[in-house]
mmCIF file of C-alpha atoms in Angstrom:
data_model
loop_
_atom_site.group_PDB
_atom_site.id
_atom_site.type_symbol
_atom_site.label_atom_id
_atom_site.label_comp_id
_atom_site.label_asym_id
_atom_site.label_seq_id
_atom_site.Cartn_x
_atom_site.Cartn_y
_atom_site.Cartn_z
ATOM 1 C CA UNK U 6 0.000 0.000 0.000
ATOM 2 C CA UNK U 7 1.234 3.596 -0.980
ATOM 3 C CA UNK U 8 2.322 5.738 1.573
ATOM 4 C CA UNK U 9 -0.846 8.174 1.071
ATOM 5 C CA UNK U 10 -3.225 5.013 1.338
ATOM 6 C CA UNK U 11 -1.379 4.361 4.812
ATOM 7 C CA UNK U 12 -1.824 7.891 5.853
ATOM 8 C CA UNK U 13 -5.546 7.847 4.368
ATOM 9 C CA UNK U 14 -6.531 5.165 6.616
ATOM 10 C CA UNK U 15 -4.171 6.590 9.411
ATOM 11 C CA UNK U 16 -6.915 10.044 9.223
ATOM 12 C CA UNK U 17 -9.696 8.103 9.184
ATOM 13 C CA UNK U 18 -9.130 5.991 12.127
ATOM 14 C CA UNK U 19 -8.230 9.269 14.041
ATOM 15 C CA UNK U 20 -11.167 10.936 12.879
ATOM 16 C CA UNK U 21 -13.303 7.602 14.205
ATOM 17 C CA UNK U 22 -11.394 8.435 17.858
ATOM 18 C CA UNK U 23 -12.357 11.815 18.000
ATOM 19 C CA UNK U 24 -16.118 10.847 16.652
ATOM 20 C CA UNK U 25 -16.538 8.031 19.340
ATOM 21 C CA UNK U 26 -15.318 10.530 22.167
ATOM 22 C CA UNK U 27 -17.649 13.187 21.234
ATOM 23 C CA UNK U 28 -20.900 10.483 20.193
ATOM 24 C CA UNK U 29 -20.165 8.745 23.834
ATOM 25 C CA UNK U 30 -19.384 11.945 25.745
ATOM 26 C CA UNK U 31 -21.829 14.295 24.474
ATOM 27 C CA UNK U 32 -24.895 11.885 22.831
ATOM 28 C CA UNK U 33 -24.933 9.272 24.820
ATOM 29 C CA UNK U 34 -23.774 11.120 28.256
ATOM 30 C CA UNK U 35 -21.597 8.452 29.206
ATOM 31 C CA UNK U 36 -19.770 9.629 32.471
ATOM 32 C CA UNK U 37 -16.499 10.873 32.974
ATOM 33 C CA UNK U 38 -15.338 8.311 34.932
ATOM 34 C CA UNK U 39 -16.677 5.148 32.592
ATOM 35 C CA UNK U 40 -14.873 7.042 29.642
ATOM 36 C CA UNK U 41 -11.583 7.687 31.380
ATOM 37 C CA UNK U 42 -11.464 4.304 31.930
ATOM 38 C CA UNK U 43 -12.588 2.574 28.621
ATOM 39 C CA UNK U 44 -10.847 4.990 26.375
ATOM 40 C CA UNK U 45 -7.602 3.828 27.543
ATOM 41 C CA UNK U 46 -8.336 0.461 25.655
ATOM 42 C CA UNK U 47 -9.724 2.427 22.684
ATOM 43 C CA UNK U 48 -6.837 3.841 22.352
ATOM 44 C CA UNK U 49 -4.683 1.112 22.046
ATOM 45 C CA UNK U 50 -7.141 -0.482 19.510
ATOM 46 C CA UNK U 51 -7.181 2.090 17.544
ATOM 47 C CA UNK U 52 -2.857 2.919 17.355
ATOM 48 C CA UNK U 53 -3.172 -1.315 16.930
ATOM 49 C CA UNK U 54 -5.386 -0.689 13.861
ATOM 50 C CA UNK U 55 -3.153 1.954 12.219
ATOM 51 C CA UNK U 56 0.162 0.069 13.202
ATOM 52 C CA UNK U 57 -1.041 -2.978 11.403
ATOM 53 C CA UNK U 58 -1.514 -0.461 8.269
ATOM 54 C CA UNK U 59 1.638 0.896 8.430
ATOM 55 C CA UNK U 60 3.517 -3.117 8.256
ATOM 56 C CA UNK U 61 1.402 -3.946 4.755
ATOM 57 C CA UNK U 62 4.100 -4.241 1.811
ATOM 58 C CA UNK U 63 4.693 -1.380 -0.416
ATOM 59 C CA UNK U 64 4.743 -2.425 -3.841
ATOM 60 C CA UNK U 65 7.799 -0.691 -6.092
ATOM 61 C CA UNK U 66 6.959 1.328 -8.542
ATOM 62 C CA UNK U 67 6.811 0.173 -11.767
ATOM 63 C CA UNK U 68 5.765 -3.075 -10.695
ATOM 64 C CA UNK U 69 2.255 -4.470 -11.252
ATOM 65 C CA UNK U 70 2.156 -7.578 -8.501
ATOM 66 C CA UNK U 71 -1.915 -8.573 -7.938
ATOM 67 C CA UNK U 72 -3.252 -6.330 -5.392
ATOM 68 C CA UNK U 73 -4.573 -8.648 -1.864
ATOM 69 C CA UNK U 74 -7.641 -7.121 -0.732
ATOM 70 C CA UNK U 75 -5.486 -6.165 2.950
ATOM 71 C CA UNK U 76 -3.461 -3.567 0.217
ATOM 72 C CA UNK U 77 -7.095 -1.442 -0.265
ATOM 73 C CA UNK U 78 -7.126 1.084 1.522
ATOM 74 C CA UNK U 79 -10.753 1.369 1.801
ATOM 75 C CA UNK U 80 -11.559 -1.567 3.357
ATOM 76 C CA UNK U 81 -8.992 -0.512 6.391
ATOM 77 C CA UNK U 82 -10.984 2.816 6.243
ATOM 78 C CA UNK U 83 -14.458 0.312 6.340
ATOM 79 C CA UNK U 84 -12.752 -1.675 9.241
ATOM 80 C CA UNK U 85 -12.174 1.566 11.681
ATOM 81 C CA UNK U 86 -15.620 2.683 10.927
ATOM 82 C CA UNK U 87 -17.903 -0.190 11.633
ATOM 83 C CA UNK U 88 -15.520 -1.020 14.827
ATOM 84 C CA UNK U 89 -16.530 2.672 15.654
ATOM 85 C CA UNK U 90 -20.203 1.845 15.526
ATOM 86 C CA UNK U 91 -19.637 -1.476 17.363
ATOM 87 C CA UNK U 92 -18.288 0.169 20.203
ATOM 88 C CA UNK U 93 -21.444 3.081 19.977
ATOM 89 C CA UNK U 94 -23.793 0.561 20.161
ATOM 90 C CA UNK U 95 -21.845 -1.749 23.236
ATOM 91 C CA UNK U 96 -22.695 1.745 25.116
ATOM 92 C CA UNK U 97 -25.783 2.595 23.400
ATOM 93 C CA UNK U 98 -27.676 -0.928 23.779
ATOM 94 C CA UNK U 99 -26.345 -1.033 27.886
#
């Protein structure tokens, strides 16, 4: 995967951080003191997720090797936002 893919799906996942923290903080009302707690987990999920990106093969320009569907970076992008919803409706459905 390109280095701009990587970085794509690096935004993204950031973006579905900051989108959980404000949907469970200010939606949901979830309290201080649950979120403190739990987000310490999320966090590490979520630098997980974009760590795993980052050690997908980079294939040399010029080159035209079969693309494996773990080199698109939309389906990373698809994978950090319904885990995002997951974890809305673990809090939502409680």
């Amino acid at each position: 995967m390109k280095a701009a893919n990587k970085a794509m799906v690096g935004i993204v996942a950031g973006i579905c951080m900051m989108g959980l923290i404000f949907v469970l903080k200010n939606v949901l009302s979830i309290s201080a003191d649950v979120l403190s707690r739990d987000m310490i987990v999320y966090v590490i999920v979520y630098f997980g997720f974009i760590t795993a990106v980052n050690f997908t093969e980079e294939v040399p320009a010029g080159q035209d090797a079969p693309r494996k569907a773990s080199d698109n970076p939309w389906i990373w992008s698809a994978i950090a936002v319904v885990m995002t919803f997951a974890i809305i409706a673990v809090y939502a459905f409680r």
